[in-house]
Short mmCIF file of C-alpha atoms in Angstrom, two decimals:
data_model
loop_
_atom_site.label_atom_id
_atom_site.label_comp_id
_atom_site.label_asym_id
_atom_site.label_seq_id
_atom_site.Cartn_x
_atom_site.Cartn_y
_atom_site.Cartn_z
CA UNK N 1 0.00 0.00 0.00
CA UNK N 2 1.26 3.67 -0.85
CA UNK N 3 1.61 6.39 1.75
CA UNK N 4 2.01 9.80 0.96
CA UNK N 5 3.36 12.55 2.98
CA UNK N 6 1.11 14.84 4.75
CA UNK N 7 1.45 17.73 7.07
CA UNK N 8 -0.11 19.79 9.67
CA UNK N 9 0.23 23.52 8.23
CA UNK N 10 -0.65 26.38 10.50
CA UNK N 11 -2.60 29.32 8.21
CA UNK N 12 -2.46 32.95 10.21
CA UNK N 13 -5.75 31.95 11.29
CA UNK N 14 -6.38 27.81 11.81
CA UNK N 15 -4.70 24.71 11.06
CA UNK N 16 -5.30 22.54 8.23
CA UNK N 17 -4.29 19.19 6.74
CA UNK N 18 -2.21 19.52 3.55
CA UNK N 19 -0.88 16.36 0.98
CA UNK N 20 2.33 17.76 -0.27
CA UNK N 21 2.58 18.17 -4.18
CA UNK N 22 4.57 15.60 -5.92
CA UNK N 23 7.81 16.95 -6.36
CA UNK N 24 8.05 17.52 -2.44
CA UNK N 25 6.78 13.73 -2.26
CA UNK N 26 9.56 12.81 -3.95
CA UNK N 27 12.46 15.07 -2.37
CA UNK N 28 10.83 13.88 1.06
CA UNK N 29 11.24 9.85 0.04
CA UNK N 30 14.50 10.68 -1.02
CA UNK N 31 16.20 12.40 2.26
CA UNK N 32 16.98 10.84 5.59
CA UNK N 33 15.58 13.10 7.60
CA UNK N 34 12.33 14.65 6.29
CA UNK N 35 11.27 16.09 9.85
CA UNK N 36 13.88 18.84 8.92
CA UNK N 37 11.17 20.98 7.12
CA UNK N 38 9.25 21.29 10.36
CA UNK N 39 8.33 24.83 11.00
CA UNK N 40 9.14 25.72 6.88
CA UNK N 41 7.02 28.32 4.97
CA UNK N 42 4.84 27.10 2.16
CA UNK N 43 2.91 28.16 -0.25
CA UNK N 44 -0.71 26.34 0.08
CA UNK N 45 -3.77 26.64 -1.79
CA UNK N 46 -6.92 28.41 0.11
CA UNK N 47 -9.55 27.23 -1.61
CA UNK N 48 -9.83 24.63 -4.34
CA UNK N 49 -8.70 24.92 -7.64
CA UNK N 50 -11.03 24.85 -10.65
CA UNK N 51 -10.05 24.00 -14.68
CA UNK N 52 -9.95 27.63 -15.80
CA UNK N 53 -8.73 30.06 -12.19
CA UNK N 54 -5.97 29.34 -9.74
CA UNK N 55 -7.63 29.97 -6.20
CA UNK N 56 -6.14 32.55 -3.69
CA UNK N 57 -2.99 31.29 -2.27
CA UNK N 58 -1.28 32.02 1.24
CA UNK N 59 1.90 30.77 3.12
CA UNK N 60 1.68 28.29 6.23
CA UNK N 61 4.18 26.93 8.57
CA UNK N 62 4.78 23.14 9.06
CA UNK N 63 3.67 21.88 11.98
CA UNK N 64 3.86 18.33 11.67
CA UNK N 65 4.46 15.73 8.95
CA UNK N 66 3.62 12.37 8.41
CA UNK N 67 2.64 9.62 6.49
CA UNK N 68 -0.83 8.88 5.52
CA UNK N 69 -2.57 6.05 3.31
CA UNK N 70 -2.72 7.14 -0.44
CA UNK N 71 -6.73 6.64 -0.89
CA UNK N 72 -7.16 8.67 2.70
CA UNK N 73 -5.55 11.73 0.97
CA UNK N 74 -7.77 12.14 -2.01
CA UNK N 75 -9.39 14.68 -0.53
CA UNK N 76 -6.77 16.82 1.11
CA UNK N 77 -6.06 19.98 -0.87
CA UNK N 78 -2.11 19.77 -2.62
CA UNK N 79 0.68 22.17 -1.38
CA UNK N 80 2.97 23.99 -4.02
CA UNK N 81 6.13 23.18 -4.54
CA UNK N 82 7.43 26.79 -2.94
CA UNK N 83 9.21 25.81 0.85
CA UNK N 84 11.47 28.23 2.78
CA UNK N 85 13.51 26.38 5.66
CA UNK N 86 13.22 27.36 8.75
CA UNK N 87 16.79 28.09 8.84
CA UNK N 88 16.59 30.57 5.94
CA UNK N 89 13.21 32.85 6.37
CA UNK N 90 13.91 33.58 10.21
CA UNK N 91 17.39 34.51 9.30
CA UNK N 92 16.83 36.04 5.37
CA UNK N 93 15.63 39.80 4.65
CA UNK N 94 12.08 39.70 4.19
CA UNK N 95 12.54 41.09 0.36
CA UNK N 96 14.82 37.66 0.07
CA UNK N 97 12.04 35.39 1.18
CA UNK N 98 9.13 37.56 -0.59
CA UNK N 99 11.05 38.07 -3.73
CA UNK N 100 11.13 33.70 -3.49
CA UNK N 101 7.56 32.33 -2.79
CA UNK N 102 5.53 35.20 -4.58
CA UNK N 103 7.84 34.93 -7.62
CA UNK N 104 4.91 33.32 -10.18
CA UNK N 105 2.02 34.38 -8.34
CA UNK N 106 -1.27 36.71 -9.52
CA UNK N 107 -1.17 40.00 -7.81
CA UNK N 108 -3.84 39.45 -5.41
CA UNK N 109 -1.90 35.78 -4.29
CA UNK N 110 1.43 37.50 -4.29
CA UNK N 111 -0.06 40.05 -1.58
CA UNK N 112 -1.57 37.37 0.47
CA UNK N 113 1.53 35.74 0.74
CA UNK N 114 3.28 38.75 1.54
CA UNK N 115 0.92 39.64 4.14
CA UNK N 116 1.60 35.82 5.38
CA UNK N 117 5.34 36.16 5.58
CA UNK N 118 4.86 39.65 6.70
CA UNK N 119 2.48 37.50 9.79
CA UNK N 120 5.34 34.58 10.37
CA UNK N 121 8.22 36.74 10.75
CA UNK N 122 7.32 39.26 13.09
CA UNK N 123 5.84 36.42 15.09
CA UNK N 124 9.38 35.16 15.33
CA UNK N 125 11.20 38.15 16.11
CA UNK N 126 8.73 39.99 18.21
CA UNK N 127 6.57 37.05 19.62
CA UNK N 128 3.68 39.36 18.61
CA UNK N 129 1.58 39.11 15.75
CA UNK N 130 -1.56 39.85 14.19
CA UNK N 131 -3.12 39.26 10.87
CA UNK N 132 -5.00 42.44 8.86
CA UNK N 133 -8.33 42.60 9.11
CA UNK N 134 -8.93 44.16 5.69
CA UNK N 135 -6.55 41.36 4.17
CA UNK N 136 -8.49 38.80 6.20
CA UNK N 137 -12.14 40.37 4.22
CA UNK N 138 -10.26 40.77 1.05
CA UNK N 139 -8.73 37.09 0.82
CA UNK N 140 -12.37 35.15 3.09
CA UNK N 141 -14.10 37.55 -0.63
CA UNK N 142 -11.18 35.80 -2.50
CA UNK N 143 -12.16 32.29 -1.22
CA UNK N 144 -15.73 33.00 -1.32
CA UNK N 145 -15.60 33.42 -4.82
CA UNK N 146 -13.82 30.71 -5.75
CA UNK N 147 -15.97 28.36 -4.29
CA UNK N 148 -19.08 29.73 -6.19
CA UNK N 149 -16.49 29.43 -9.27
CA UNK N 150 -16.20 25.60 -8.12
CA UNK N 151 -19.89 25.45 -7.70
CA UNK N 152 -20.95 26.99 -10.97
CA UNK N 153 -17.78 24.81 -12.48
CA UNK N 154 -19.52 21.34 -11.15
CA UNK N 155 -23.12 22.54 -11.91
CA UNK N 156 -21.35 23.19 -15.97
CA UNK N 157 -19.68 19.64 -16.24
CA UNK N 158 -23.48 18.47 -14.11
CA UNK N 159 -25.23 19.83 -17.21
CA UNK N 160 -22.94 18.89 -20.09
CA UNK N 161 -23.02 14.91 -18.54
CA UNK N 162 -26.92 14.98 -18.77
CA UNK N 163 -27.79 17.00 -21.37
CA UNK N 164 -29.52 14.95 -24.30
#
């Protein structure tokens, strides 16, 4: 039976279950110690994804990985391949670590994640942190309307399967 690799990736506002995307899959089977990615960056989806529009994206710190059944993770939302080391985004300038996970991004996503790293490092250095509440309306709109893109998305291939 496959397993995949999961993790435990904590937003700026909850924690959610992630599969990681396949190249990280396969860097993870390959090293000896893949706990060394524990409290990385990443870039992770925040809504789903539909054929035509990539949904709003934000960046997440690793919590915990592990390894979970293949047919238990179907429904987990995917991580992109963008991961900053722990080691390198508490110790890099913020333009650095910015200028690296935003880097093929729309506007709106590279913002997000900007406001994200913005979030994780001045939790780290000043053990105080809070999100923006007009980024928090502007990305829950952002999700919002994804998942009425999803909706109308599903409804479209609905109609097209039983249409006569």
């Amino acid at each position: 039976m496959t397993k995949l690799w999961c993790a435990k990736i904590q937003l700026t506002t909850k924690q959610r279950t992630y599969r990681f995307s396949n190249d990280l899959q396969l860097a993870l089977n390959q090293t000896a110690h893949p706990q060394q990615i524990l409290q990385a960056l990443i870039v992770v989806p925040l809504a789903p994804y539909t054929d035509e529009q990539q949904p709003p994206m934000g960046v997440g710190k690793i919590q915990k990985i592990y390894k979970m059944a293949w047919f238990k993770t179907r429904g987990l939302p995917i991580t992109r391949g963008q991961l900053m080391g722990a080691a390198y985004w508490t110790e890099r300038p913020y333009a650095q670590v910015a200028g690296y996970l935003t880097h093929n991004y729309v506007w709106w996503s590279q913002q997000q994640i900007s406001k994200d790293i913005t979030y994780w490092q001045r939790q780290f250095y000043q053990q105080t942190a809070y999100h923006s509440l007009l980024w928090r309306k502007i990305t829950n709109w952002r999700i919002r309307r994804q998942l009425g893109r999803v909706k109308r998305q599903r409804w479209q291939k609905n109609i097209q399967y039983w249409h006569i």
